[in-house]
């Protein structure tokens, strides 16, 4: 089964609204990263997380290792937020091996 | 800003031929990775490396070899390319310890005919 399951698989948002993306882990994740793949195909790192939360502008992410999930909140969605969001989990401390989810395709519409 | 450069960016290969995808990083990162991306699968790890001379098998290593001759360079080698290896390949580098943020190259699109 999927070690890293992302939901929803696709999402359409009105510009200016808020949303949350989620990753559930069936592995003992120790660190999590979130990436945005933009429409040109480039992968951009958004967050690197140990258990806890981080915020950067309109984005906020949380990682709960005990409950095995991570979330990415997007506030005041803009057209340039469109793309595919991936989370990736490191399964064991120190092996630096990351397992990716299948992604959430986000389209922000005017 | 971290820099990871892949070459070639696009490649068409014939079945049974040899393909080498190259990756160079100027971040002085110890860890380097090769992933492939296919629709519906996200990114799947093929091989990775902890430093010069080291290569480790990822989750889908069959049909691929890797080489890490130096800190900066990490290659993915398809000795006998097959159409099932048609994909987009991404290289990434990452540092050690807390903050092992992955930095990705722009991807290499490979078509095997």
mmCIF file of C-alpha atoms in Angstrom, chain B residues 19-21 32-34 46-49 51 53-58 61 63-69 73-79:
data_model
loop_
_atom_site.group_PDB
_atom_site.id
_atom_site.type_symbol
_atom_site.label_atom_id
_atom_site.label_comp_id
_atom_site.label_asym_id
_atom_site.label_seq_id
_atom_site.Cartn_x
_atom_site.Cartn_y
_atom_site.Cartn_z
ATOM 1 C CA UNK B 19 21.839 5.961 -21.669
ATOM 2 C CA UNK B 20 23.720 8.053 -19.127
ATOM 3 C CA UNK B 21 22.006 10.879 -17.271
ATOM 4 C CA UNK B 32 22.451 12.945 -3.947
ATOM 5 C CA UNK B 33 19.401 11.203 -5.344
ATOM 6 C CA UNK B 34 17.864 10.005 -8.594
ATOM 7 C CA UNK B 46 15.943 4.795 -7.956
ATOM 8 C CA UNK B 47 19.403 5.241 -6.407
ATOM 9 C CA UNK B 48 20.997 7.573 -3.908
ATOM 10 C CA UNK B 49 24.428 8.326 -2.511
ATOM 11 C CA UNK B 51 29.132 10.792 -0.771
ATOM 12 C CA UNK B 53 32.249 6.468 -4.036
ATOM 13 C CA UNK B 54 28.953 5.493 -2.393
ATOM 14 C CA UNK B 55 25.792 4.324 -4.122
ATOM 15 C CA UNK B 56 22.682 2.861 -2.475
ATOM 16 C CA UNK B 57 19.659 1.164 -4.002
ATOM 17 C CA UNK B 58 16.405 3.005 -3.706
ATOM 18 C CA UNK B 61 16.682 0.114 -8.751
ATOM 19 C CA UNK B 63 17.505 -1.814 -14.724
ATOM 20 C CA UNK B 64 19.540 1.132 -13.415
ATOM 21 C CA UNK B 65 23.071 1.662 -12.164
ATOM 22 C CA UNK B 66 24.493 4.719 -10.464
ATOM 23 C CA UNK B 67 27.941 6.228 -10.151
ATOM 24 C CA UNK B 68 29.238 8.897 -7.746
ATOM 25 C CA UNK B 69 32.813 9.639 -8.803
ATOM 26 C CA UNK B 73 28.677 14.461 -9.744
ATOM 27 C CA UNK B 74 26.130 11.645 -9.699
ATOM 28 C CA UNK B 75 25.192 9.690 -12.818
ATOM 29 C CA UNK B 76 22.328 7.355 -13.600
ATOM 30 C CA UNK B 77 23.121 4.654 -16.144
ATOM 31 C CA UNK B 78 20.690 2.590 -18.164
ATOM 32 C CA UNK B 79 22.834 -0.169 -19.704
#
